[in-house]
Tab-separated table of C-alpha atoms and ligand atoms in Angstrom:
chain	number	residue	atom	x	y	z
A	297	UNK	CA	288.531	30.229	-31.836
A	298	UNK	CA	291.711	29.782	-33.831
A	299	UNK	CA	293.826	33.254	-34.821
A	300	UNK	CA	296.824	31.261	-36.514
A	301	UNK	CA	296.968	27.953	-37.439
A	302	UNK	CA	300.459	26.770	-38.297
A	303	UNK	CA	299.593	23.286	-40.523
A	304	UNK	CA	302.860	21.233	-41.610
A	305	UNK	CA	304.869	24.114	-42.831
A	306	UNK	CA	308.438	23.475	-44.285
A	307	UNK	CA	310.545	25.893	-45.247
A	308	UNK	CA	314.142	25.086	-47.283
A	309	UNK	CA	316.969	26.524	-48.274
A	310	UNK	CA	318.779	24.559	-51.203
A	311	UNK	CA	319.026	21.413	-49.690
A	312	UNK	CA	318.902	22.558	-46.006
A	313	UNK	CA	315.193	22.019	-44.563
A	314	UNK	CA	314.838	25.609	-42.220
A	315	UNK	CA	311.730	24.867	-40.581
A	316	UNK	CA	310.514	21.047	-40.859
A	317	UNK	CA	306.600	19.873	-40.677
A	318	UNK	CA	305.941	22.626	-38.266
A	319	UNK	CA	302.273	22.767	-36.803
A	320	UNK	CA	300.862	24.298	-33.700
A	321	UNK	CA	297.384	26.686	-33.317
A	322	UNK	CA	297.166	30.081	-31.041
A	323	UNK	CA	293.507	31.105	-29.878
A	324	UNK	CA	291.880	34.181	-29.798
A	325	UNK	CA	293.013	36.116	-26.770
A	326	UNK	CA	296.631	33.933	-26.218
A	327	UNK	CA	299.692	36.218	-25.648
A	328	UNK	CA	302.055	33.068	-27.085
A	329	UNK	CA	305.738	33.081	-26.931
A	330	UNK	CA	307.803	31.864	-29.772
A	331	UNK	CA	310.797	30.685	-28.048
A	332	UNK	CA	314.305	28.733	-29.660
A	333	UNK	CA	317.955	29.190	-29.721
A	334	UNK	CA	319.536	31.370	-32.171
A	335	UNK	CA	319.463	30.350	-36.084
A	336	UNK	CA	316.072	28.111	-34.813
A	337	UNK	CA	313.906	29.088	-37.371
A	338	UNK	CA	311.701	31.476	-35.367
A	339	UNK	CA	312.418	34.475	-38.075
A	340	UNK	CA	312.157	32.233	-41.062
A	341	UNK	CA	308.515	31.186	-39.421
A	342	UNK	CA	307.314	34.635	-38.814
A	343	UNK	CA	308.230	36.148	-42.446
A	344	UNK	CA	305.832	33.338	-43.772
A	345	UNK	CA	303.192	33.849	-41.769
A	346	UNK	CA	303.251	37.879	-42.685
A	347	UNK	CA	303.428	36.673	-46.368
A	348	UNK	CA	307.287	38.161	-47.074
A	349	UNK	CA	308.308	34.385	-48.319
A	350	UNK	CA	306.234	31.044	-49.286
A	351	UNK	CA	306.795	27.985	-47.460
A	352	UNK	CA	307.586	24.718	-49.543
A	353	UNK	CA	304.718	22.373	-48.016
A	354	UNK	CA	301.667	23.575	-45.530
A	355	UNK	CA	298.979	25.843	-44.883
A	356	UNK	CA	298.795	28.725	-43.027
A	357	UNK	CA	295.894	30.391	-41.757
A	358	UNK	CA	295.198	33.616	-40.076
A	359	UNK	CA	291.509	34.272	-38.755
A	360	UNK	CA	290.352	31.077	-41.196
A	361	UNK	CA	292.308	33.314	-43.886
A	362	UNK	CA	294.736	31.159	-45.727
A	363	UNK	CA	297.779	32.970	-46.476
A	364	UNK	CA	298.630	32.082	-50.060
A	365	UNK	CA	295.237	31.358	-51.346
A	366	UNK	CA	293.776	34.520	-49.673
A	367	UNK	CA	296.507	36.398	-48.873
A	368	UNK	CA	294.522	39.829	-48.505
A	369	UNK	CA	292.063	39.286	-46.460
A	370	UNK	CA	294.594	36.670	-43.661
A	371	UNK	CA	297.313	39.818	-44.188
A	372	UNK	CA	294.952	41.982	-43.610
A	373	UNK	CA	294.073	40.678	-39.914
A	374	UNK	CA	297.561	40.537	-38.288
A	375	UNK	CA	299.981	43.692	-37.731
A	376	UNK	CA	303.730	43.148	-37.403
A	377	UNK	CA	306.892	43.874	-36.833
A	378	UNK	CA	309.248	41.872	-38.532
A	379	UNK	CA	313.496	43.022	-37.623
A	380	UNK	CA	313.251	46.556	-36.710
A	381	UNK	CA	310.607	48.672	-38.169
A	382	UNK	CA	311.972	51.370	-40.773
A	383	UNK	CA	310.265	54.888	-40.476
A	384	UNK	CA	311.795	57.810	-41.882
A	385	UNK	CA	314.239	59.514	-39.317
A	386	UNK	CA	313.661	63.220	-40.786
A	387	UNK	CA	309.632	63.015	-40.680
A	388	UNK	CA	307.554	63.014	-37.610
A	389	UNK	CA	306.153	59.478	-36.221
A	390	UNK	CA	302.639	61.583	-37.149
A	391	UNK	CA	304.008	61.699	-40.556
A	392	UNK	CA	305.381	58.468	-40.919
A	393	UNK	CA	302.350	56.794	-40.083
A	394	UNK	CA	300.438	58.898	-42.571
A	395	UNK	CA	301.993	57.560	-45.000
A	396	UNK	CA	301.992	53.861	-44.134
A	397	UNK	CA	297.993	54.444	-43.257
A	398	UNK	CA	297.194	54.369	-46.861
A	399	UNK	CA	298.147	51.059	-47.535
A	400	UNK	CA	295.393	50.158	-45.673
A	401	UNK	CA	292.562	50.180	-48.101
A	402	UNK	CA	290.014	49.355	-45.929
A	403	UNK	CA	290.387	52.736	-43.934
A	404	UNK	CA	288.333	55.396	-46.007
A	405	UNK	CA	290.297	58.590	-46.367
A	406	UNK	CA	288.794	60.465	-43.573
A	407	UNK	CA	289.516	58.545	-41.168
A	408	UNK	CA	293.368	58.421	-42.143
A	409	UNK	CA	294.254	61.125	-39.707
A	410	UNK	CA	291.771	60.168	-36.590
A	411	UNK	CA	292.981	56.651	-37.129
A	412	UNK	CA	296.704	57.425	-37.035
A	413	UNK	CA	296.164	60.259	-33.370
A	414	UNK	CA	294.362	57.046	-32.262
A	415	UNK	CA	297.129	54.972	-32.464
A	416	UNK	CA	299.666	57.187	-31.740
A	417	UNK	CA	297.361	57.432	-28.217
A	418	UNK	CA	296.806	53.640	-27.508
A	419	UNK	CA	300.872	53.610	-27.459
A	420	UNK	CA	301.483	56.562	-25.504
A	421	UNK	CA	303.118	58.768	-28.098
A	422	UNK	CA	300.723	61.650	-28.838
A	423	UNK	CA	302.728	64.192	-27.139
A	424	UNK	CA	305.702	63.545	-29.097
A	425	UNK	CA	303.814	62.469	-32.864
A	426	UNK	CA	304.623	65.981	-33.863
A	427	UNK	CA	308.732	65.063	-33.349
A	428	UNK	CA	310.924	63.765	-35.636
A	429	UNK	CA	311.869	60.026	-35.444
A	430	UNK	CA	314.958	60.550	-35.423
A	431	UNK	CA	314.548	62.643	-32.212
A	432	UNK	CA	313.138	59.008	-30.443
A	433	UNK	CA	314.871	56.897	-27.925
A	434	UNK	CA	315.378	53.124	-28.891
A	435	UNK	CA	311.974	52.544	-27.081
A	436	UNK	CA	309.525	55.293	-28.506
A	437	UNK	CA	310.518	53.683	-32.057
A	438	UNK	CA	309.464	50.317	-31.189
A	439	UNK	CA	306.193	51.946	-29.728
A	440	UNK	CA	306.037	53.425	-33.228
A	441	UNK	CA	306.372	49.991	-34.394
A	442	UNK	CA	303.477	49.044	-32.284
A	443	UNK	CA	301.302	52.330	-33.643
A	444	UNK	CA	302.077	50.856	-36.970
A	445	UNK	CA	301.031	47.486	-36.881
A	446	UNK	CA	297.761	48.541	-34.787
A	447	UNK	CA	296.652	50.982	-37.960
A	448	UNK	CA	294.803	48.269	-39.433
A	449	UNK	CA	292.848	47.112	-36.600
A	450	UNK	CA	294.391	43.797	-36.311
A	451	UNK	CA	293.293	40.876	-34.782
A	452	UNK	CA	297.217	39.212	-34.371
A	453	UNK	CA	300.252	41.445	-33.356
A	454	UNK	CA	303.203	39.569	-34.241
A	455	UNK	CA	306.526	40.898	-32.854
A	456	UNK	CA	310.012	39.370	-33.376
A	457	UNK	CA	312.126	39.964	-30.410
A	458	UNK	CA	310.614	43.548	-29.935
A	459	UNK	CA	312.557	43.751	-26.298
A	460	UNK	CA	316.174	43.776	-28.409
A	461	UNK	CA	318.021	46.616	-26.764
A	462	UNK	CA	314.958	48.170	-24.868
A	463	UNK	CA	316.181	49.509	-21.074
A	464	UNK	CA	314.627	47.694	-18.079
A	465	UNK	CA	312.130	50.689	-17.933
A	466	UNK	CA	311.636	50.224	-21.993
A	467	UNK	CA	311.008	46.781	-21.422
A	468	UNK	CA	308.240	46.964	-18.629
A	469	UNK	CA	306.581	49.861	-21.146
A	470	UNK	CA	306.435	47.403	-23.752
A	471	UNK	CA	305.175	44.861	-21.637
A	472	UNK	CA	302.209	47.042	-20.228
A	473	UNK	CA	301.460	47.930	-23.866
A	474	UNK	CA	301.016	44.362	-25.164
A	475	UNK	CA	298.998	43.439	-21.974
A	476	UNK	CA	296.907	46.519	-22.337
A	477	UNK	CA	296.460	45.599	-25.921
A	478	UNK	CA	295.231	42.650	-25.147
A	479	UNK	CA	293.352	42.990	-22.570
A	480	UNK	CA	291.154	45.827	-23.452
A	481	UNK	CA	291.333	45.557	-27.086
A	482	UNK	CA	291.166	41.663	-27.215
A	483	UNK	CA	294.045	41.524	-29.713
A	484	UNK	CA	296.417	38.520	-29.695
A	485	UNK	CA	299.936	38.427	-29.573
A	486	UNK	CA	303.154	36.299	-30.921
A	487	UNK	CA	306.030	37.614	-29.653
A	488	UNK	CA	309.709	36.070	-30.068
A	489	UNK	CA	311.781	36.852	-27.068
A	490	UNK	CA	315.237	35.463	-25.909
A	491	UNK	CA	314.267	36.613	-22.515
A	492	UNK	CA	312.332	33.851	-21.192
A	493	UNK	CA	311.316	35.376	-18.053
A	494	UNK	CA	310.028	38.327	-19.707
A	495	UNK	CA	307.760	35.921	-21.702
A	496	UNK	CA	307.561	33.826	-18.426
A	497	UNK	CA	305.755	36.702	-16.934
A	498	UNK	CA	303.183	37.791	-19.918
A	499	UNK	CA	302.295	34.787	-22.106
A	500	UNK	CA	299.522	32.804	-21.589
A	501	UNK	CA	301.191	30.180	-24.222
A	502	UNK	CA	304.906	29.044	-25.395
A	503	UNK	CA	305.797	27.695	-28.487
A	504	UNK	CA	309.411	26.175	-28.636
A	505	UNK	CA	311.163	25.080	-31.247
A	506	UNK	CA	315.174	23.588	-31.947
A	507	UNK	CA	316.148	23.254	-35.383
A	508	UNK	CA	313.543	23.972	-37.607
A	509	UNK	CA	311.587	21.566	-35.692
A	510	UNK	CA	308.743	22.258	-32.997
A	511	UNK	CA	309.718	20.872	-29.276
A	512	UNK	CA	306.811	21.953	-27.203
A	513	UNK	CA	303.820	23.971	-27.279
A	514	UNK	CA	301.369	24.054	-24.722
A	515	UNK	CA	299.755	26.635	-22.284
A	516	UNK	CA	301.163	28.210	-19.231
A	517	UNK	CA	299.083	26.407	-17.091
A	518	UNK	CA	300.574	23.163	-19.131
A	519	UNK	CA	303.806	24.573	-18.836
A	520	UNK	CA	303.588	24.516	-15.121
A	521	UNK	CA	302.347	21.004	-14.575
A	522	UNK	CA	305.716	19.770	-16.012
A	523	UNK	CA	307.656	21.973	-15.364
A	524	UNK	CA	306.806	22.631	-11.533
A	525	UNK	CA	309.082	25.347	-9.735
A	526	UNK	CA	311.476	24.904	-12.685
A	527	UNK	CA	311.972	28.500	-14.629
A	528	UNK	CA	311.662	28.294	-18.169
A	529	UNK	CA	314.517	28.824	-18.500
A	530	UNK	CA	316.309	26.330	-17.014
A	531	UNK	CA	313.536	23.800	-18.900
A	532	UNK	CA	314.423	25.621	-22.015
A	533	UNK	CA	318.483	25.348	-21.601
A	534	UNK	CA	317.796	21.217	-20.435
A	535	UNK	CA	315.158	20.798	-23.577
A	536	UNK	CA	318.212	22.368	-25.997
A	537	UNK	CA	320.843	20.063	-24.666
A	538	UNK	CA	318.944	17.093	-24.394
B	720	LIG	N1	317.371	33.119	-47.086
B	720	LIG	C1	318.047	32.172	-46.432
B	720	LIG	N2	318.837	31.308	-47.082
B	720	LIG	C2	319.521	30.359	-46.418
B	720	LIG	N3	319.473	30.187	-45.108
B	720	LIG	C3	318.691	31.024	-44.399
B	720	LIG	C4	317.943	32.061	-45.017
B	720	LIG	N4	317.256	32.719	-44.046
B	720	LIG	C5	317.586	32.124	-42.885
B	720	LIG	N5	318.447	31.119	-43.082
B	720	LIG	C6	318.975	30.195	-42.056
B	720	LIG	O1	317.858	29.605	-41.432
B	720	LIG	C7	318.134	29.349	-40.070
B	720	LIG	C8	317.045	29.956	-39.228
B	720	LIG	O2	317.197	31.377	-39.236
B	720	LIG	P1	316.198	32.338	-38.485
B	720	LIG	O3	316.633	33.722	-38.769
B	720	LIG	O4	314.814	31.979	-38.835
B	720	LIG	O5	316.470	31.960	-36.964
B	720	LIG	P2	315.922	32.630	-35.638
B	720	LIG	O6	315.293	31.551	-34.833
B	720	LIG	O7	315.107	33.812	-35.969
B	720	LIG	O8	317.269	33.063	-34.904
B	720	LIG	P3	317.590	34.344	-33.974
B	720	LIG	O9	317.148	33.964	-32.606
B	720	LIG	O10	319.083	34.445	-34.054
B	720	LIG	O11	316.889	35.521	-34.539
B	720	LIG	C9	319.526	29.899	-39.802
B	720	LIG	O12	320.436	28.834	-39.866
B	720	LIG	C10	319.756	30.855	-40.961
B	720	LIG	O13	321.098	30.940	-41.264
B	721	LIG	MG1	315.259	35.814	-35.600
């Protein structure tokens, strides 16, 4: 079963092409890493498949959901956090997520408030809801982030380099969360990462890309048949220079 299908998607800028006849699929239950050197495209990729800018040429599909022809109902299945989430430092993450609850239409108004302590419990932040952001280490926000994209029951979480600045303790929270996640709750994950052994040690796919253009994509258990004993990243610093 196919959550995203990416289907010749180019994206320009003037006369520079910023991500080039791009295709690759993730299946239901893949944790896939998004992978590529800075200025890659990997950003530029992500903000069209959450619907924040149109590609020039291609189709993209979420849950069989194309994203400009049906752009409510494919939206509506993935949860996201796109650069850093932006709550409001002077309210509580309760409060904050209040808020952003009622853009999801399909939750009746009842459940606005169970559906937000749920959340808030999935990512481990009910004792401190009441707080104010502002209050939050660098880590407790991006678990906000998390609490956020989960309100509308999503069946893709897509994160773009959710580990930036996050401690060595921050960073094994956030990978228990997205395993849990997935794992118990069957939701699957793209998830942009410079640190390759991070994404080494939770994805089930990789999806690498140089210059707008896709390099390899392929599942961990492909990964390994070519790549042996070889890290990913040393394969990803030899694939860039090549
Ligand atoms: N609106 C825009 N207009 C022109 N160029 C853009 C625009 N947005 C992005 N770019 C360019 O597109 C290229 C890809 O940028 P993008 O942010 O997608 O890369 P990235 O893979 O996310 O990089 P990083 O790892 O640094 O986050 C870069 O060269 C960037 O300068
Ligand atoms: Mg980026």
């Amino acid at each position: 079963m196919k959550v995203l299908e990416i289907e010749h998607i180019t994206k320009k800028a003037g006369r520079r092409t910023l991500v080039d006849d791009m295709s690759f699929d993730i299946l239901q239950g893949d944790v896939c890493g998004f992978v590529g050197p800075n200025g890659a495209g990997k950003t530029t990729l992500i903000r069209m498949i959450t619907g924040l800018i149109r590609p020039e040429d291609g189709n993209i599909r979420i849950e069989g959901f194309d994203v400009q022809r049906d752009r409510m109902k494919a939206l509506a299945q993935v949860g996201a956090i796109v650069e850093s989430p932006i709550f409001f430092p002077y309210m509580s993450g309760q409060d904050n997520l209040l808020n952003l609850v009622k853009l999801h239409a399909n939750i009746p108004k009842e459940q606005r408030a169970p559906r937000v302590d749920e959340v808030l419990r999935i990512v481990g932040l009910e004792a401190r809801g009441k707080d104010k952001v502002k209050t939050y280490s660098l880590g407790m926000k991006q678990r906000l982030g998390i609490a956020q994209a989960l309100l509308g029951n999503p069946k893709l979480i897509i994160l773009d380099e959710p580990a930036n600045g996050l401690d060595p303790m921050g960073i094994r929270e956030l990978r228990n969360l997205i395993l849990e996640l997935n794992a118990k709750h069957g939701i699957t994950f793209f998830v942009s990462s410079h640190l390759l052994d991070e994404l080494q040690r939770i994805c089930s796919r990789f999806v690498i890309i140089k210059e707008g253009k896709l390099v390899w994509q392929g599942t961990q258990e492909q990964w390994q048949q070519i790549a042996g004993s070889i890290s990913l990243e040393d394969h990803f610093v030899e694939m860039m220079t090549s």
